[in-house]
Coordinates of C-alpha atoms and ligand atoms in Angstrom, one line a residue:
X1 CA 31.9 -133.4 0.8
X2 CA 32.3 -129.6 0.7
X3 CA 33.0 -128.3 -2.7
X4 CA 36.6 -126.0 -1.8
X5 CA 35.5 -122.0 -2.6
X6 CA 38.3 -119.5 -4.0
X7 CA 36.9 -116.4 -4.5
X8 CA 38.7 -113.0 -5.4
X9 CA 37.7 -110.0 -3.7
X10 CA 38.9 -107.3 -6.1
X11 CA 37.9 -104.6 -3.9
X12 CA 38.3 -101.1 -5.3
X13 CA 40.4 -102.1 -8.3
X14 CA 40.4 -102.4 -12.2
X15 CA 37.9 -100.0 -14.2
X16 CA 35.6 -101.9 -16.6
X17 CA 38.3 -102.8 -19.7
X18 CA 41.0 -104.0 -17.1
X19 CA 38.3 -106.3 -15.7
X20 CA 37.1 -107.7 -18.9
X21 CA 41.0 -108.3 -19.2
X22 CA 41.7 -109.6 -16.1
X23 CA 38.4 -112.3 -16.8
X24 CA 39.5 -113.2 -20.5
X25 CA 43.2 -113.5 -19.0
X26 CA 41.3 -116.2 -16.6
X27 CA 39.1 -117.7 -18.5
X28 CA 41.9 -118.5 -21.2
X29 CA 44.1 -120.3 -18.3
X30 CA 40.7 -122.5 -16.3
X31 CA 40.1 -125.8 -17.5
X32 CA 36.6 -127.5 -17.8
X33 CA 37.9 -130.0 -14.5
X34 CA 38.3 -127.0 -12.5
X35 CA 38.8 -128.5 -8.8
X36 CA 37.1 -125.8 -7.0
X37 CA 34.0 -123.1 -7.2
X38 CA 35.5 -120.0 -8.1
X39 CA 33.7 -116.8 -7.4
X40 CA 35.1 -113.5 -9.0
X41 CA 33.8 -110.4 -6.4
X42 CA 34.6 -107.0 -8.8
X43 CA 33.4 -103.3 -8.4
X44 CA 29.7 -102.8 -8.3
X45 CA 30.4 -100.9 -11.8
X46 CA 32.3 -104.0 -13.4
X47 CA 29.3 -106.8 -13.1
X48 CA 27.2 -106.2 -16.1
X49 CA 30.1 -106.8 -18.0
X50 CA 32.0 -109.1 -15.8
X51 CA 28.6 -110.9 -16.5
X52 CA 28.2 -111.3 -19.9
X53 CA 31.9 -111.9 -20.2
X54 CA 31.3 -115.1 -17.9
X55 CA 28.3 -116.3 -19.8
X56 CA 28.5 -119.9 -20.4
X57 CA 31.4 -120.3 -18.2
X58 CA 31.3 -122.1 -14.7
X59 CA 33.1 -119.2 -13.0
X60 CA 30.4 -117.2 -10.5
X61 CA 30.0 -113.5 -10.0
X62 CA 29.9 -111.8 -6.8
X63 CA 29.2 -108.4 -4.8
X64 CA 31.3 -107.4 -2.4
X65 CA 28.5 -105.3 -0.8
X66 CA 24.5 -105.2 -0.6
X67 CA 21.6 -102.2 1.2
X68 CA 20.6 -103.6 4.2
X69 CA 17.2 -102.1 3.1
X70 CA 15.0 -103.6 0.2
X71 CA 14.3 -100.6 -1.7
X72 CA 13.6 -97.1 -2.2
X73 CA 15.1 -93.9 -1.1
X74 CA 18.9 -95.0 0.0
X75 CA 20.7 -92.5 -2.3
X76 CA 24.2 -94.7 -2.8
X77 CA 23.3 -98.0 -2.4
X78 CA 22.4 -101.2 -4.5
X79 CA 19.9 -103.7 -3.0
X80 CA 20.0 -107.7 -3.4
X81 CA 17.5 -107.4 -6.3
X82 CA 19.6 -105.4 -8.4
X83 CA 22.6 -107.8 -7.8
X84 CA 20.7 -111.0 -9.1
X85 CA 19.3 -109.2 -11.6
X86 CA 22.7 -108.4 -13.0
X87 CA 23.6 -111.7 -12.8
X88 CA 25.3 -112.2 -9.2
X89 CA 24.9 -115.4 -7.1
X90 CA 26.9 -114.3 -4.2
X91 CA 27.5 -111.8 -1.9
X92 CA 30.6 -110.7 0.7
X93 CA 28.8 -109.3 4.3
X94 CA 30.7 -108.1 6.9
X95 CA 34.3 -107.4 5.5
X96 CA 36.4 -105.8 8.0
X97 CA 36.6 -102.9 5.6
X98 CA 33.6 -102.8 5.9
X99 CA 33.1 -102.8 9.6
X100 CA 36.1 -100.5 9.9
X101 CA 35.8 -98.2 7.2
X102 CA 32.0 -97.8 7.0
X103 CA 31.6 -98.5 10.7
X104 CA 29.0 -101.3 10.0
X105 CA 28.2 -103.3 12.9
X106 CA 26.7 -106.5 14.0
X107 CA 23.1 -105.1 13.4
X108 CA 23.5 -104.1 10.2
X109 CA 25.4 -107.2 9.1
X110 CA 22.8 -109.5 10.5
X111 CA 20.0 -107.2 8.4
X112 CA 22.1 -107.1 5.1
X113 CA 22.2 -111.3 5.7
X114 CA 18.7 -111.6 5.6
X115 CA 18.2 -109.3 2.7
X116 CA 20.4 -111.1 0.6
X117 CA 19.3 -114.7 1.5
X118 CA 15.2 -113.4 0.7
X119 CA 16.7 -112.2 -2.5
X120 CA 18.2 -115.7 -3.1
X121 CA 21.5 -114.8 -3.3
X122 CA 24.6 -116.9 -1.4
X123 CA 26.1 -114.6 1.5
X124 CA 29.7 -115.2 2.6
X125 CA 30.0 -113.8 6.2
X126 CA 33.3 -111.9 7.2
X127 CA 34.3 -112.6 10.6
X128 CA 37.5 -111.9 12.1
X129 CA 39.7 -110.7 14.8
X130 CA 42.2 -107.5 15.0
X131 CA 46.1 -108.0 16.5
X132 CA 45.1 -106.7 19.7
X133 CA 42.2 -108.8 19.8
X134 CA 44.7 -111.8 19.3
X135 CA 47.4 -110.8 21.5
X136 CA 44.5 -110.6 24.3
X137 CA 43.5 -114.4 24.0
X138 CA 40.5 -112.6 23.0
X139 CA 40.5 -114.3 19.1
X140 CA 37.5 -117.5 19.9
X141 CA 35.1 -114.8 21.9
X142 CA 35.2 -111.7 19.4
X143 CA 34.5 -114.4 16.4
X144 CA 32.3 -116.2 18.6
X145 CA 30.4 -112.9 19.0
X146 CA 30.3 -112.0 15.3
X147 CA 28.8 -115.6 14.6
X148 CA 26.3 -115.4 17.1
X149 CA 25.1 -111.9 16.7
X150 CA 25.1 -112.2 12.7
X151 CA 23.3 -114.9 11.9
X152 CA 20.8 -114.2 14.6
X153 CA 17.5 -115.0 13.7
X154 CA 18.5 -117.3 10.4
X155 CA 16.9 -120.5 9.6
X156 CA 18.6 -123.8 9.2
X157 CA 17.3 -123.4 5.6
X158 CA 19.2 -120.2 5.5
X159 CA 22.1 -120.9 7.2
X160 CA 22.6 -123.5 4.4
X161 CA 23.7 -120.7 2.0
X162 CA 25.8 -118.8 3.6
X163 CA 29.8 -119.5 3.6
X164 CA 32.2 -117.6 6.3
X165 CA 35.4 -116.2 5.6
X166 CA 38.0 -116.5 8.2
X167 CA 40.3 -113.3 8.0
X168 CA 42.4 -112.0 10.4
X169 CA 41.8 -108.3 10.2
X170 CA 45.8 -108.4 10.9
X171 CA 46.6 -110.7 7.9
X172 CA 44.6 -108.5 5.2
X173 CA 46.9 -106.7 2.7
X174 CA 49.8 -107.0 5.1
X175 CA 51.5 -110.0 4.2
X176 CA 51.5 -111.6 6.6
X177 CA 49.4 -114.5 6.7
X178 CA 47.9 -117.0 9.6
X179 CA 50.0 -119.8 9.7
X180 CA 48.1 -122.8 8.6
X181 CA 47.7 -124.4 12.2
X182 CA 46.2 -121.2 13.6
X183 CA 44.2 -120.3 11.2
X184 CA 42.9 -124.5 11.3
X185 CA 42.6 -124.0 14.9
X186 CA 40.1 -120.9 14.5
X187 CA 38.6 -122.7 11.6
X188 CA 37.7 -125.7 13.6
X189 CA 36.8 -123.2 16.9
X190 CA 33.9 -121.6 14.2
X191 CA 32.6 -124.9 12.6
X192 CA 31.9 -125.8 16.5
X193 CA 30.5 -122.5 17.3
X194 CA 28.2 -123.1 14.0
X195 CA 27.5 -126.8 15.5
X196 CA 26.3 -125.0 19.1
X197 CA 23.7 -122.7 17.3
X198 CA 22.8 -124.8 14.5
X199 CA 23.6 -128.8 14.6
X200 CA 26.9 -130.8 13.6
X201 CA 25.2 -132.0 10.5
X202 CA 24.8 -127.9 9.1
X203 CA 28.3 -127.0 11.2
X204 CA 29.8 -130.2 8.9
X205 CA 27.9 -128.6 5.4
X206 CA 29.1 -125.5 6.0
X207 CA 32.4 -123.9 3.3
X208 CA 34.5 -122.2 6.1
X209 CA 37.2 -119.7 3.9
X210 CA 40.3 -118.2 4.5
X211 CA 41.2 -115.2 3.5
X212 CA 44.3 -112.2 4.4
X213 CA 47.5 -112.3 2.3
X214 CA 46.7 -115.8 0.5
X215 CA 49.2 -116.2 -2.2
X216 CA 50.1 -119.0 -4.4
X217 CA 52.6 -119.8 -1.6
X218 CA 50.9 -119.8 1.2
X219 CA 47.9 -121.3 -0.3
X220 CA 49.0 -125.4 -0.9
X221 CA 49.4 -125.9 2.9
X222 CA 46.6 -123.5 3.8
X223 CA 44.5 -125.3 2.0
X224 CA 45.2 -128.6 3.0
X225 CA 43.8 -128.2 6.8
X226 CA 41.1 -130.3 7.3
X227 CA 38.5 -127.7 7.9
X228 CA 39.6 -125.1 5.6
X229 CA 37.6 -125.0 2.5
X230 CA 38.9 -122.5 0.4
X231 CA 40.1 -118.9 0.4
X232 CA 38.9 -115.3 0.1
X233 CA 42.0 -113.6 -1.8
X234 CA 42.4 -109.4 -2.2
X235 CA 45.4 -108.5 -3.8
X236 CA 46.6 -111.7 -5.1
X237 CA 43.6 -111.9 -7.5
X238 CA 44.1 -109.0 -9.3
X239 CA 46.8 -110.7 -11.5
X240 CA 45.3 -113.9 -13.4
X241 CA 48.5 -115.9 -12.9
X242 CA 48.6 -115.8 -9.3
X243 CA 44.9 -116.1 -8.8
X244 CA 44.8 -119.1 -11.1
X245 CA 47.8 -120.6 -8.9
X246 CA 45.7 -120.1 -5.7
X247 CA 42.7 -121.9 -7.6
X248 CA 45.5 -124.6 -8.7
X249 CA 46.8 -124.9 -4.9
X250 CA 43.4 -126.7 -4.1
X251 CA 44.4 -130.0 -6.2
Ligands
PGA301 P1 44.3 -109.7 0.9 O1 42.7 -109.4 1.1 O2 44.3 -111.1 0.2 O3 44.8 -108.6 0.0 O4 44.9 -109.7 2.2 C1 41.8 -110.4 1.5 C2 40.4 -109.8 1.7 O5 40.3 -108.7 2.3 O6 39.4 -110.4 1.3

């Protein structure tokens, strides 16, 4: 059985106090039964303290970005080492922000990947498609793509700790989500793209996310397709009401 994933991507929001806030809001409302992982993903400058805020608790910490490189003279950047060493156990690659924003391609993605799995850290792969992309019938072969040129090269062993987020570069911060059978239906298309270049048996193991506009509305029937396993959530977990609704939704 796949363990359902909800973790908040808080992007660039909340200096230090309003995330120790935001975590003590959360902490105060999660029970000890908690049905699901959850993963909080703040700023780079928020995870020492987001860390020793969540010692003892069950809740993960996150990054929502790695160096592709190990080490050394990358002025900006913060390697995989420097994550687990501050306390992180997983990482976002490939956020269409990313991609879009910081123009980071397949290449890249597949490099940062590796560097985060030799670090030991759990990666959760971004794929998704724009509008156009959809509108073109085009949705299966751009995500297709994205699968097969970002995990290229990774063990089965490796392959075993990474998640991927389903996100809809056209559902982020807009509002408007997937409806639950399309986003099921690409869901399903990826666990059988995972079972082509793996085997059913990692394709089955595999946490397949959600993520773009995921409230605590959209969430309950989201989350009951059969092969979603979870969400990524932006906006919606910035407010530890809504965010503990999402977590809620998955009971
Ligand atoms: P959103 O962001 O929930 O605000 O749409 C999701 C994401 O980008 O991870």
């Amino acid at each position: 059985m796949r363990k359902m994933l909800i973790a908040g991507n808080w992007k660039m929001n909340k200096t230090i106090p309003e995330s120790l806030q935001l975590i003590h809001d959360l902490m105060r409302k999660l029970d000890s039964d908690c049905p699901a992982e959850v993963v909080l993903i703040p700023p780079f400058i928020s995870l020492s303290s987001a860390a020793e805020a969540l010692r003892g608790s069950d809740i993960q910490l996150g990054a929502q970005n790695l160096s592709h490189l190990a080490e050394g003279a990358v002025t900006g950047e913060i390697s995989a080492s420097m994550l687990i060493s501050v306390g992180c156990r997983y990482v976002l690659v490939g956020h269409s922000e990313r991609r879009n924003l910081f123009q980071e391609d397949d290449t890249v993605i597949n490099q940062k990947l590796k560097t985060a799995l030799s670090e030991g850290l759990h990666a959760i792969l971004c794929v998704g498609e724009t509008w156009k992309d959809r509108e073109a019938g085009k949705t299966k072969d751009i995500i297709g793509n994205q699968l097969k040129r970002g995990l290229e090269g990774l063990s089965l062993m490796e392959m075993r700790k990474i998640s991927i987020a389903y996100e809809p570069v056209w559902a982020i911060g807009t509002g408007k989500n997937a409806q639950p059978g399309q986003a099921q239906e690409v869901h399903e298309a990826i666990r059988s793209e995972l079972s082509s270049q793996y085997d059913p048996e990692t394709a089955k193991a595999t946490r397949i996310i959600y993520g773009g506009s995921v409230t605590p509305d959209s969430s309950p029937s989201l989350m009951s397709q059969p092969d979603i396993d979870g969400a990524l959530v932006g906006g919606a977990s910035l407010d530890a009401d809504s965010f503990y609704a999402i977590i809620n939704a998955v009971k």
